[in-house]
Amino acid sequence: MTRRLILLLGAATLVGWVSVAAIAAHRLRTVINRDADRLMEITALFSAPGYALLAKRNPEADALLRIPHPRSFEDYWTMRIQVLKADGEVLFYSMEVPPKPFPSAPLDEGFRDTATDRIYTTKILDDVFLQVAQPFSFRDQKVKSATVKVFVPILIFLPINIALSWIVIRRSLRPVEILRREIELRDGGNLSPMGSSGLPAELAPIAASVDRLLERLRTALNAEREFAENSAHELRTPIAASLAQMQRLLAEIPEGQAKTRARGIERSLSNLGHLVEKLRQLAQAESGIGIADHAIDLVQMVRLVIDDLGKKPQFAGPIILDVDDCPTLMRKVDVELFAILLRNLIENALTHGLRDATTTVSVRTDGTIAIANAGPVVPLPELKAITRRFRRGATSAVGSGLGLSIASTVIERIGGSLELASPARGREDGFEAIIRIPRVATTELGVGRIVRF
Amino acid sequence: MRILLIEDDKDLGSAVREHTMADGHAVDWAKDLSEARGYASVVSYELALLDIHLPDGNGIEYVREMSNRLPSTPVIIVSARDQISDRIEALNAGACDYLVKPFDLGELSARIRAVARRHGQFPEPIFSVGKLVIHSAERRLYRDGQEVHLTAREWAILNCLLCRPGTVVSKGKIEETLYSFGSEIESNTVEVYVSRLRKKIGAHLIETVRGMGYRLVVR
């Protein structure tokens, strides 16, 4: 915007100045012509008495005389004078060449123009005339010289003017740049109002409008989250009640066909509960903002999630947390989305890894969190498609097919990267998910990325 | 153990209550916080299972209240809210564990045992004294290698004694444990059940401390 403004302003200034210079040049020509005419009249006026006297004393043609030319004034020097009779006989002349009447200049008093000269004629005796001639080329040269004198300062001052404009525009646009950065930060996850204090009067309404928009966005996001929470609650409690009642029924009825059916219903209810959880997480991941105002300790979050998953009876294998060189890892990410990300990746490792095998979660100071399990190698084509929704790998384990899709959505919101590797690094089997969360989230620059290899 | 269950959903509450009682615990079921406060004012509970969304208030506020008034009663939150911030808030308020609905009843039992054990209100998973081996989590008891079957009330009394082996457990405490089984408690009910238990595990293992109560002999 600054460059465009400077270019436009420079072009407008240039056009303006050239127009002014053109008008000035035209005006100069008029003034120079008028002054030159006056000079010719004055020359004739002061020369006339002397020439009249000479003409009376030497009325014959053999008295033809070349008169000396005053050389002190350039303007005067460019003039040629001749005194001639009414019949065209030249009595006196100031030219270098032999005299003859000025062409196309009848002996009428006043100014006449020929192809090359301006000629002034005045009667000094009854049949004697005085003519003063000046070439147009002289006048043109004068005009040209004056015009150049007007244009040169303009040409010198134009780049200075552009440089000054650039400085002034940059300084004037600084509040716009500040406002732009503030809006960009809000886009990065901070929905707090910007306020219009300190902004110029022209920009304050824009800041106020953005604040109103942020408020509406915040309200909408809160409403969406609240809805997701409430709907999850409304669904989860009846599913929990049905599952619990079914498990009580299973405890009471004897083995047989009815018990087999009851087990089927229990499984379906359990899967339904799991699916509701995943759909809610996906909705939250898609509507949530990954970057937070304040940094949280990711190691603490990892501990919490591992503690909870470690109590789940369906996950038999132990989870080892490796944080030897990284007691804390502070990052500005949304605590809920990070927990969802981690939970899904660890759950995925526990669900699809070998039963009773160890799942390792390692945290490093550079912001890398790796979750690795022991299990069959996932073929590359499968690995490439595994983050698609409802896409499940070639596994017999029960899963929704949403876990890695949720994880990839969250990592984009957080602004980190997710790499999926199989076999796991440093092993010949297993699967590894590697999260990298930079100190400054890349969503401020673009979006997070997902790499598979 | 005597457990206070606070859950407003009738279907879930009844199933949890039945399951927890089947595990050998005495359960009082409150449908809201005011009812829970009423129970807690007259009975001392070893553990509370608490929902967050309740008709008359927020369960986490009640956790804070319990932390101040009844610090010895551990609380397990059982909630449909699965946000990590809810979990953190509940644990910071004083809850010992957080279980998200829907859950497996077996997992609930495991968590109750783990929390109670941390608070000295649940016996070790495997306890052996003399020729007696008790698998408290599985509720199996072996005497001379032979399995001995106990009733729910007998398990409740044995658990009371197993929580603090070698320490005297008052008769009143055992009575409290038996109250929630719904039957009338008469003046000699505790003696009757202790007598039955002695016959099954060995009379010398339960010692009567006159005027004070009973204790499990661990020598």
XYZ file of C-alpha atoms in Angstrom:
672
model
C 0.000 0.000 0.000
C 2.868 2.351 0.934
C 4.632 1.803 -2.411
C 1.418 2.322 -4.355
C 0.642 5.480 -2.426
C 4.149 6.851 -3.040
C 3.977 6.028 -6.759
C 0.573 7.642 -7.122
C 1.596 10.680 -5.126
C 4.856 11.013 -7.109
C 3.025 10.712 -10.426
C 0.403 13.262 -9.355
C 3.126 15.664 -8.192
C 5.045 15.232 -11.439
C 1.970 15.877 -13.586
C 1.082 18.905 -11.463
C 4.519 20.396 -11.642
C 4.871 19.775 -15.415
C 1.499 21.446 -15.970
C 2.546 24.430 -13.881
C 5.864 24.615 -15.734
C 4.090 24.460 -19.107
C 1.768 27.298 -18.129
C 4.743 29.243 -16.798
C 6.664 28.686 -20.062
C 3.699 29.951 -22.058
C 3.416 32.993 -19.859
C 7.183 33.601 -20.159
C 6.935 33.574 -23.968
C 4.224 36.233 -23.822
C 6.207 38.412 -21.433
C 9.466 38.021 -23.388
C 7.714 38.903 -26.681
C 6.091 41.961 -25.109
C 9.371 43.193 -23.625
C 11.247 42.591 -26.859
C 8.617 44.611 -28.758
C 9.004 47.449 -26.275
C 12.765 47.357 -26.747
C 12.356 47.534 -30.544
C 10.009 50.554 -30.157
C 12.440 52.259 -27.771
C 15.357 51.578 -30.105
C 13.427 53.115 -32.983
C 12.297 56.039 -30.871
C 15.789 56.968 -29.741
C 17.420 56.344 -33.144
C 14.832 58.208 -35.222
C 16.010 61.875 -34.668
C 19.608 61.127 -35.551
C 18.727 59.150 -38.688
C 16.247 61.854 -39.760
C 18.998 64.473 -39.539
C 21.399 62.302 -41.506
C 18.766 61.634 -44.146
C 18.142 65.358 -44.620
C 21.828 66.040 -45.080
C 22.531 63.093 -47.412
C 19.377 62.473 -49.388
C 21.288 60.811 -52.302
C 21.754 57.120 -52.770
C 25.516 57.358 -52.894
C 25.391 58.462 -49.326
C 24.550 54.851 -48.334
C 26.099 54.351 -45.020
C 26.604 51.387 -42.718
C 25.885 52.538 -39.254
C 27.866 51.197 -36.301
C 26.182 48.812 -33.983
C 26.283 49.168 -30.199
C 27.549 45.843 -28.847
C 27.004 46.255 -25.163
C 23.569 44.683 -25.075
C 22.921 41.297 -26.546
C 19.276 42.130 -27.091
C 20.179 45.218 -28.979
C 22.844 43.357 -30.979
C 20.235 40.944 -32.297
C 18.365 43.880 -33.787
C 18.991 45.110 -37.292
C 18.175 48.645 -38.318
C 17.716 50.150 -41.698
C 16.577 53.593 -42.903
C 14.998 53.679 -46.313
C 12.986 55.864 -48.590
C 9.374 55.227 -49.521
C 10.494 53.840 -52.892
C 12.585 51.169 -51.161
C 16.012 52.774 -51.509
C 18.081 51.984 -48.412
C 19.882 55.003 -46.957
C 21.485 53.544 -43.855
C 21.797 49.983 -42.523
C 23.295 48.057 -39.645
C 23.497 44.614 -41.313
C 26.657 42.874 -42.405
C 25.365 42.135 -45.906
C 24.518 44.689 -48.604
C 21.143 46.249 -47.915
C 17.812 45.598 -49.507
C 14.379 46.108 -48.033
C 13.190 43.537 -45.477
C 11.101 41.063 -47.358
C 7.321 41.029 -46.756
C 7.539 44.213 -44.720
C 5.539 47.005 -46.306
C 6.354 50.477 -45.124
C 3.328 50.783 -42.851
C 3.944 51.989 -39.362
C 3.808 49.372 -36.572
C 4.781 45.692 -36.195
C 4.836 43.140 -38.985
C 6.007 39.496 -38.943
C 7.938 37.851 -41.689
C 8.819 34.155 -41.843
C 11.936 34.755 -39.784
C 11.702 38.188 -38.155
C 9.595 40.604 -36.212
C 9.830 44.042 -37.831
C 8.877 47.426 -36.445
C 8.436 50.328 -38.899
C 8.191 54.036 -38.079
C 8.207 57.172 -40.300
C 11.017 59.564 -39.462
C 10.545 62.027 -42.402
C 7.813 62.492 -45.023
C 9.346 59.873 -47.316
C 11.833 58.230 -45.016
C 11.159 55.233 -42.784
C 13.076 53.530 -40.004
C 12.764 49.739 -39.592
C 13.988 47.619 -36.657
C 14.048 43.854 -37.145
C 14.626 41.075 -34.662
C 14.760 37.300 -35.528
C 12.193 34.949 -33.952
C 15.014 32.473 -33.288
C 16.424 34.877 -30.713
C 13.112 35.108 -28.907
C 12.639 31.306 -29.049
C 16.061 30.853 -27.543
C 15.174 33.240 -24.739
C 11.930 31.361 -24.013
C 13.720 28.016 -24.131
C 16.400 29.233 -21.764
C 13.810 30.573 -19.298
C 11.772 27.376 -19.478
C 14.836 25.242 -18.759
C 15.535 27.411 -15.750
C 12.029 26.666 -14.505
C 12.221 22.906 -15.203
C 15.652 22.116 -13.771
C 14.718 22.854 -10.140
C 11.601 20.756 -10.617
C 13.634 17.790 -11.892
C 16.119 18.179 -9.051
C 13.429 18.483 -6.394
C 11.195 15.627 -7.658
C 13.233 12.716 -6.171
C 13.684 14.708 -2.965
C 9.933 15.223 -2.895
C 9.305 11.493 -3.443
C 11.744 10.607 -0.634
C 10.064 13.084 1.709
C 6.640 11.727 0.706
C 7.838 8.201 1.427
C 8.970 9.203 4.928
C 5.769 11.113 5.650
C 3.538 8.348 4.294
C 5.406 5.672 6.238
C 5.064 7.693 9.402
C 1.407 8.437 8.724
C 0.649 4.791 7.961
C 2.313 3.477 11.117
C -1.003 3.325 13.030
C -2.443 1.307 10.125
C 0.465 -1.126 10.410
C -0.060 -1.383 14.175
C -3.765 -2.010 13.631
C -2.985 -4.663 11.003
C -0.642 -6.477 13.398
C -3.178 -6.325 16.186
C -5.845 -7.819 13.918
C -3.376 -10.492 12.809
C -2.694 -11.404 16.447
C -6.401 -11.733 17.092
C -6.605 -14.023 14.139
C -3.936 -16.066 15.838
C -6.181 -17.015 18.722
C -6.474 -13.978 20.864
C -10.058 -12.755 20.758
C -9.678 -10.021 23.343
C -10.821 -6.526 22.266
C -8.151 -4.293 20.730
C -9.505 -0.960 21.921
C -9.208 2.232 19.891
C -7.179 4.376 22.294
C -4.051 5.805 20.703
C -5.346 5.289 17.192
C -6.019 8.237 14.839
C -9.647 9.311 14.491
C -9.808 7.797 10.996
C -8.779 4.332 12.248
C -10.653 4.248 15.548
C -13.979 3.257 13.891
C -12.230 0.345 12.132
C -10.813 -0.907 15.446
C -14.256 -0.532 17.026
C -15.823 -2.534 14.163
C -13.219 -5.295 14.506
C -13.853 -5.388 18.258
C -17.565 -5.804 17.621
C -16.799 -8.613 15.165
C -14.488 -10.295 17.696
C -17.208 -10.051 20.316
C -19.709 -11.713 17.972
C -17.150 -14.401 17.139
C -16.389 -14.984 20.808
C -20.085 -15.252 21.602
C -20.632 -17.668 18.720
C -17.667 -19.838 19.741
C -18.761 -19.878 23.367
C -22.297 -20.783 22.323
C -20.948 -23.575 20.126
C -18.732 -24.905 22.902
C -21.556 -24.653 25.397
C -23.837 -26.492 23.012
C -21.224 -29.197 22.460
C -20.760 -29.545 26.209
C -24.455 -29.607 26.983
C -25.298 -31.988 24.179
C -22.457 -34.274 25.250
C -23.802 -34.221 28.778
C -27.332 -34.885 27.630
C -26.195 -37.837 25.526
C -23.563 -39.268 27.806
C -25.676 -39.630 30.918
C -28.405 -41.763 29.275
C -25.752 -43.867 27.527
C -23.959 -44.275 30.866
C -27.246 -45.242 32.536
C -28.098 -47.760 29.797
C -24.608 -49.270 29.902
C -24.630 -49.519 33.693
C -28.099 -51.070 33.735
C -27.055 -53.521 31.052
C -23.956 -54.502 33.048
C -26.114 -55.029 36.128
C -28.436 -57.197 34.045
C -25.453 -59.195 32.802
C -24.421 -59.768 36.402
C -27.859 -61.114 37.258
C -28.855 -63.339 34.325
C -27.457 -66.821 33.854
C -25.282 -67.834 30.896
C -27.297 -68.508 27.770
C -28.706 -66.860 24.680
C -30.109 -63.933 26.625
C -26.737 -63.219 28.191
C -25.028 -63.395 24.794
C -27.498 -60.837 23.437
C -27.067 -58.677 26.473
C -23.286 -58.703 25.931
C -23.885 -57.546 22.348
C -26.005 -54.653 23.576
C -23.353 -53.795 26.167
C -20.701 -53.687 23.424
C -22.886 -51.486 21.218
C -23.587 -49.087 24.068
C -19.904 -48.926 24.886
C -19.063 -48.187 21.235
C -21.816 -45.580 21.084
C -20.383 -43.824 24.113
C -16.944 -43.872 22.494
C -18.326 -42.503 19.222
C -20.169 -39.675 20.997
C -16.906 -38.746 22.698
C -14.995 -38.724 19.413
C -17.626 -36.692 17.543
C -17.635 -34.131 20.320
C -13.860 -33.931 20.226
C -13.914 -33.514 16.446
C -16.498 -30.718 16.711
C -14.387 -29.016 19.357
C -11.219 -29.436 17.313
C -12.850 -27.873 14.268
C -14.410 -24.955 16.091
C -11.659 -24.348 18.616
C -8.755 -21.963 18.550
C -5.474 -23.733 19.123
C -3.377 -20.858 20.394
C -3.874 -19.476 23.878
C -2.929 -16.202 25.523
C -0.958 -17.903 28.266
C 1.597 -20.668 28.172
C 0.773 -23.992 29.806
C 3.087 -26.753 30.946
C 2.634 -29.517 28.393
C 4.465 -32.033 30.593
C 1.786 -31.604 33.267
C -0.888 -32.182 30.651
C 0.886 -35.305 29.400
C 1.008 -36.631 32.986
C -2.716 -35.984 33.496
C -3.740 -37.704 30.273
C -1.469 -40.697 30.917
C -2.773 -40.974 34.482
C -6.357 -41.144 33.230
C -5.713 -43.542 30.350
C -3.611 -45.759 32.594
C -6.704 -46.453 34.699
C -8.741 -47.691 31.735
C -9.211 -51.461 32.068
C -9.326 -51.948 28.290
C -5.717 -50.778 27.936
C -3.602 -53.529 29.409
C -0.104 -52.377 28.411
C 1.901 -49.981 30.554
C 2.552 -46.383 29.485
C 6.059 -45.086 30.117
C 6.615 -41.342 30.289
C 10.117 -40.253 29.297
C 10.735 -36.656 30.379
C 14.279 -37.093 31.672
C 15.707 -33.929 30.208
C 12.484 -31.948 30.058
C 10.770 -31.379 33.415
C 8.580 -28.644 31.949
C 7.630 -27.566 28.445
C 5.809 -24.242 28.256
C 3.813 -23.462 25.127
C 0.940 -21.111 24.287
C -1.580 -23.711 23.192
C -5.197 -24.290 24.099
C -5.265 -26.747 27.001
C -8.408 -28.571 25.821
C -7.259 -29.050 22.242
C -3.825 -30.202 23.362
C -5.412 -32.736 25.733
C -7.651 -33.996 22.909
C -4.624 -34.324 20.616
C -2.585 -36.224 23.142
C -5.425 -38.425 24.299
C -6.216 -39.521 20.762
C -2.606 -40.318 19.903
C -1.987 -42.279 23.119
C -5.337 -44.057 22.834
C -4.443 -44.929 19.253
C -1.096 -46.350 20.358
C -2.713 -48.364 23.163
C -5.585 -49.636 21.029
C -3.543 -50.753 18.041
C -0.319 -51.795 19.752
C 0.444 -55.319 20.877
C -1.455 -56.294 24.009
C 0.607 -55.851 27.182
C 3.381 -54.143 25.159
C 4.783 -50.862 26.389
C 3.688 -47.542 24.935
C 6.300 -44.811 25.307
C 5.558 -41.108 25.494
C 8.695 -38.974 25.327
C 8.857 -35.209 25.706
C 11.868 -33.164 24.577
C 12.861 -29.570 25.234
C 12.604 -28.617 21.536
C 8.826 -29.123 21.724
C 8.788 -32.666 20.357
C 6.402 -35.185 21.879
C 6.633 -38.700 20.476
C 4.210 -41.536 21.149
C 5.465 -44.947 20.065
C 4.072 -48.438 20.455
C 5.089 -51.954 19.537
C 3.031 -53.605 16.865
C 2.789 -54.499 13.225
C 4.234 -52.093 10.673
C 1.609 -49.968 8.921
C 2.182 -50.059 5.127
C 2.978 -46.713 3.506
C -0.256 -46.397 1.432
C -2.255 -47.013 4.606
C -0.115 -44.524 6.504
C -0.883 -41.857 3.920
C -4.634 -42.317 4.245
C -4.832 -42.985 7.946
C -5.710 -39.433 9.003
C -8.861 -39.381 6.860
C -12.095 -39.507 8.780
C -13.561 -42.933 9.502
C -10.499 -44.468 7.835
C -9.219 -47.374 9.852
C -6.032 -49.270 9.283
C -5.961 -53.020 8.690
C -6.595 -53.818 12.328
C -9.006 -55.913 14.282
C -8.941 -53.528 17.218
C -12.116 -51.624 18.019
C -11.902 -47.973 17.077
C -13.972 -45.169 15.644
C -11.595 -44.308 12.782
C -11.627 -40.720 14.001
C -8.679 -40.561 16.397
C -5.923 -39.567 13.943
C -8.292 -37.356 11.985
C -9.051 -35.456 15.193
C -5.317 -35.295 15.958
C -4.513 -33.860 12.515
C -7.271 -31.254 12.868
C -5.992 -30.226 16.293
C -2.369 -29.970 15.169
C -3.419 -27.532 12.434
C -5.216 -25.406 15.025
C -2.245 -25.493 17.374
C 0.182 -24.613 14.610
C 2.536 -27.518 15.049
C 3.344 -30.513 12.933
C 2.447 -34.170 13.165
C 4.596 -36.901 11.682
C 3.461 -40.475 11.465
C 6.116 -43.139 11.140
C 5.952 -46.876 10.833
C 8.079 -48.645 11.877
C 8.731 -46.414 14.859
C 12.081 -44.594 14.902
C 14.896 -46.825 16.082
C 12.742 -49.946 15.848
C 11.786 -52.528 13.292
C 8.140 -52.599 14.198
C 5.485 -50.401 15.722
C 3.987 -47.043 14.967
C 5.078 -43.614 16.112
C 3.332 -40.261 16.133
C 5.653 -37.294 16.552
C 4.198 -33.917 17.476
C 6.300 -30.802 17.144
C 5.006 -27.670 18.801
C 7.169 -24.647 18.028
C 7.805 -21.873 20.522
C 5.893 -19.510 18.233
C 2.923 -21.201 16.676
C 3.107 -21.300 12.892
C -0.603 -20.533 12.523
C 0.481 -16.925 12.921
C 2.323 -17.387 9.657
C 0.274 -20.063 7.968
C -1.168 -23.369 9.047
C 0.223 -26.405 10.724
C 1.384 -29.280 8.595
C 1.070 -32.999 8.584
C 3.928 -35.098 7.336
C 3.875 -38.821 6.857
C 6.818 -41.020 6.109
C -16.911 -49.146 53.119
C -19.751 -46.739 53.501
C -20.131 -44.713 50.318
C -22.195 -41.627 49.571
C -23.458 -41.647 45.996
C -24.703 -38.284 44.696
C -26.308 -38.714 41.281
C -29.527 -37.206 39.945
C -30.093 -39.685 37.108
C -32.289 -42.443 38.496
C -31.293 -45.180 36.044
C -27.582 -44.553 36.428
C -27.817 -44.009 40.165
C -29.705 -47.232 40.792
C -27.261 -49.274 38.666
C -24.211 -47.747 40.373
C -25.748 -48.269 43.788
C -26.563 -51.918 43.087
C -23.125 -52.561 41.628
C -21.293 -50.872 44.478
C -23.367 -52.748 47.043
C -22.645 -55.974 45.197
C -18.974 -55.106 45.688
C -19.637 -55.204 49.415
C -19.992 -51.524 50.162
C -22.802 -49.804 51.970
C -24.235 -47.066 49.774
C -26.445 -44.087 50.537
C -27.813 -42.513 47.399
C -28.596 -38.782 47.371
C -30.356 -37.304 44.327
C -29.157 -33.766 44.964
C -26.771 -31.758 47.114
C -29.210 -30.887 49.870
C -29.996 -34.561 50.377
C -26.263 -35.309 50.345
C -25.639 -32.654 52.998
C -28.369 -34.247 55.079
C -26.733 -37.693 54.880
C -23.245 -36.347 55.500
C -24.388 -34.502 58.614
C -25.324 -37.740 60.399
C -23.103 -40.393 58.838
C -19.356 -40.543 58.349
C -18.518 -41.801 54.847
C -15.332 -43.443 53.675
C -15.846 -42.273 50.095
C -18.178 -40.163 47.961
C -19.133 -40.631 44.299
C -20.239 -37.253 43.021
C -21.808 -35.985 39.799
C -21.069 -32.377 38.767
C -24.354 -31.316 37.142
C -26.868 -31.582 39.944
C -30.345 -30.031 40.179
C -29.441 -27.742 43.076
C -25.825 -26.906 42.432
C -22.399 -27.657 41.086
C -20.659 -30.779 42.350
C -17.224 -29.134 42.341
C -18.446 -26.559 44.835
C -19.542 -29.443 47.036
C -16.059 -30.990 46.723
C -14.611 -27.759 48.136
C -17.195 -27.830 50.902
C -16.343 -31.440 51.727
C -12.610 -30.713 51.649
C -13.154 -28.202 54.424
C -15.781 -29.989 56.480
C -15.007 -33.651 55.846
C -11.365 -33.792 54.785
C -11.108 -37.502 55.512
C -13.750 -38.424 52.914
C -12.173 -38.913 49.500
C -14.304 -37.905 46.514
C -14.465 -39.459 43.067
C -16.130 -37.226 40.484
C -18.358 -39.094 38.033
C -19.323 -36.682 35.312
C -20.291 -36.335 31.659
C -17.964 -33.358 31.359
C -14.780 -34.588 29.721
C -12.813 -31.359 29.375
C -9.327 -31.466 30.852
C -10.018 -28.111 32.544
C -12.972 -29.703 34.394
C -10.688 -32.500 35.532
C -8.036 -30.029 36.682
C -10.627 -27.904 38.480
C -12.073 -30.937 40.251
C -8.664 -32.254 41.312
C -7.613 -28.788 42.477
C -10.847 -28.527 44.459
C -9.889 -31.678 46.342
C -11.331 -34.577 44.347
C -9.190 -37.725 44.338
C -10.211 -39.032 40.934
C -12.322 -38.118 37.934
C -14.311 -40.625 35.908
C -16.053 -39.595 32.694
C -19.441 -41.010 31.718
C -20.166 -43.453 30.208
C -17.926 -45.840 32.098
C -17.567 -49.514 32.750
C -18.817 -50.526 36.192
C -15.696 -52.641 36.575
C -13.582 -49.532 36.083
C -15.637 -47.734 38.719
C -14.947 -50.565 41.178
C -11.229 -50.415 40.406
C -11.112 -46.676 40.945
C -13.037 -46.927 44.221
C -10.551 -49.534 45.442
C -7.551 -47.456 44.349
C -8.780 -44.284 46.021
C -9.894 -46.060 49.169
C -6.556 -47.849 49.387
C -4.686 -44.549 49.103
C -6.762 -43.268 52.020
C -6.324 -46.376 54.127
C -9.955 -47.312 53.730
C -9.544 -50.352 51.616
C -7.515 -53.444 52.244
C -4.510 -54.437 50.209
C -5.470 -56.447 47.116
C -4.032 -59.633 48.617
C -3.831 -60.100 52.361
C -2.673 -63.267 54.087
C -2.576 -64.188 57.721
C -1.846 -67.710 58.873
C -3.582 -70.126 56.526
C -5.970 -67.468 55.309
C -5.508 -65.673 51.981
C -7.889 -62.842 51.081
C -8.158 -61.393 47.541
C -10.152 -58.333 48.460
C -10.488 -56.883 44.938
C -11.877 -60.116 43.570
C -13.741 -60.829 46.814
C -12.295 -64.298 47.140
C -11.170 -65.893 50.361
C -9.130 -69.071 50.756
C -8.629 -71.032 53.963
C -6.115 -73.868 53.787
C -6.273 -73.458 49.995
C -10.031 -74.006 49.925
C -12.294 -71.156 48.813
C -14.712 -69.953 51.445
C -17.856 -68.064 50.385
C -18.931 -65.020 52.353
C -22.195 -63.064 52.129
C -22.204 -59.355 51.234
C -22.630 -58.366 54.890
C -19.803 -60.678 56.002
C -17.543 -59.140 53.319
C -18.517 -55.682 54.505
C -17.446 -56.496 58.078
C -14.253 -58.232 56.926
C -13.352 -55.198 54.770
C -13.850 -52.939 57.786
C -11.363 -55.024 59.737
C -8.963 -55.462 56.798
C -8.677 -51.686 56.251
C -6.776 -51.377 59.516
C -5.399 -54.825 60.356
C -4.496 -55.105 64.012
C -6.386 -51.949 64.916
C -9.645 -51.878 66.848
C -12.741 -51.112 64.768
C -15.670 -49.880 66.835
C -18.975 -51.686 66.914
C -20.653 -48.442 65.819
C -18.487 -48.300 62.729
C -19.452 -51.830 61.795
C -23.110 -51.015 62.458
C -22.862 -48.045 60.094
C -21.491 -50.324 57.436
C -24.398 -52.722 57.856
C -27.114 -50.036 57.976
C -27.180 -49.387 54.290
C -27.960 -53.012 53.477
C -31.522 -52.034 54.278
C -32.219 -54.471 57.054
C -33.053 -53.455 60.562
C -30.049 -53.378 62.862
C -30.815 -54.874 66.202
C -28.663 -54.689 69.291
C -26.934 -58.022 68.608
C -26.734 -57.855 64.773
C -23.012 -57.097 64.749
C -22.266 -59.927 67.171
C -24.289 -62.355 65.005
C -22.374 -61.466 61.820
C -18.995 -61.437 63.565
C -19.770 -64.862 64.966
C -20.629 -66.189 61.487
C -17.448 -64.690 60.085
C -15.335 -66.249 62.830
C -16.708 -69.657 61.948
C -15.719 -69.215 58.311
C -12.241 -67.721 58.679
C -11.203 -68.974 62.082
C -12.352 -67.753 65.489
C -8.865 -66.754 66.601
C -8.468 -64.207 63.774
C -11.111 -61.776 65.080
C -10.476 -60.581 68.588
C -13.089 -58.853 70.743
C -11.792 -55.848 72.648
C -14.304 -55.423 75.416
C -16.080 -52.056 75.431
C -14.246 -50.931 72.303
C -14.910 -53.202 69.326
C -13.140 -55.823 67.232
C -9.795 -56.232 65.564
C -8.218 -58.517 63.002
C -5.323 -60.433 64.508
C -2.320 -60.194 62.217
C 0.289 -62.130 64.244
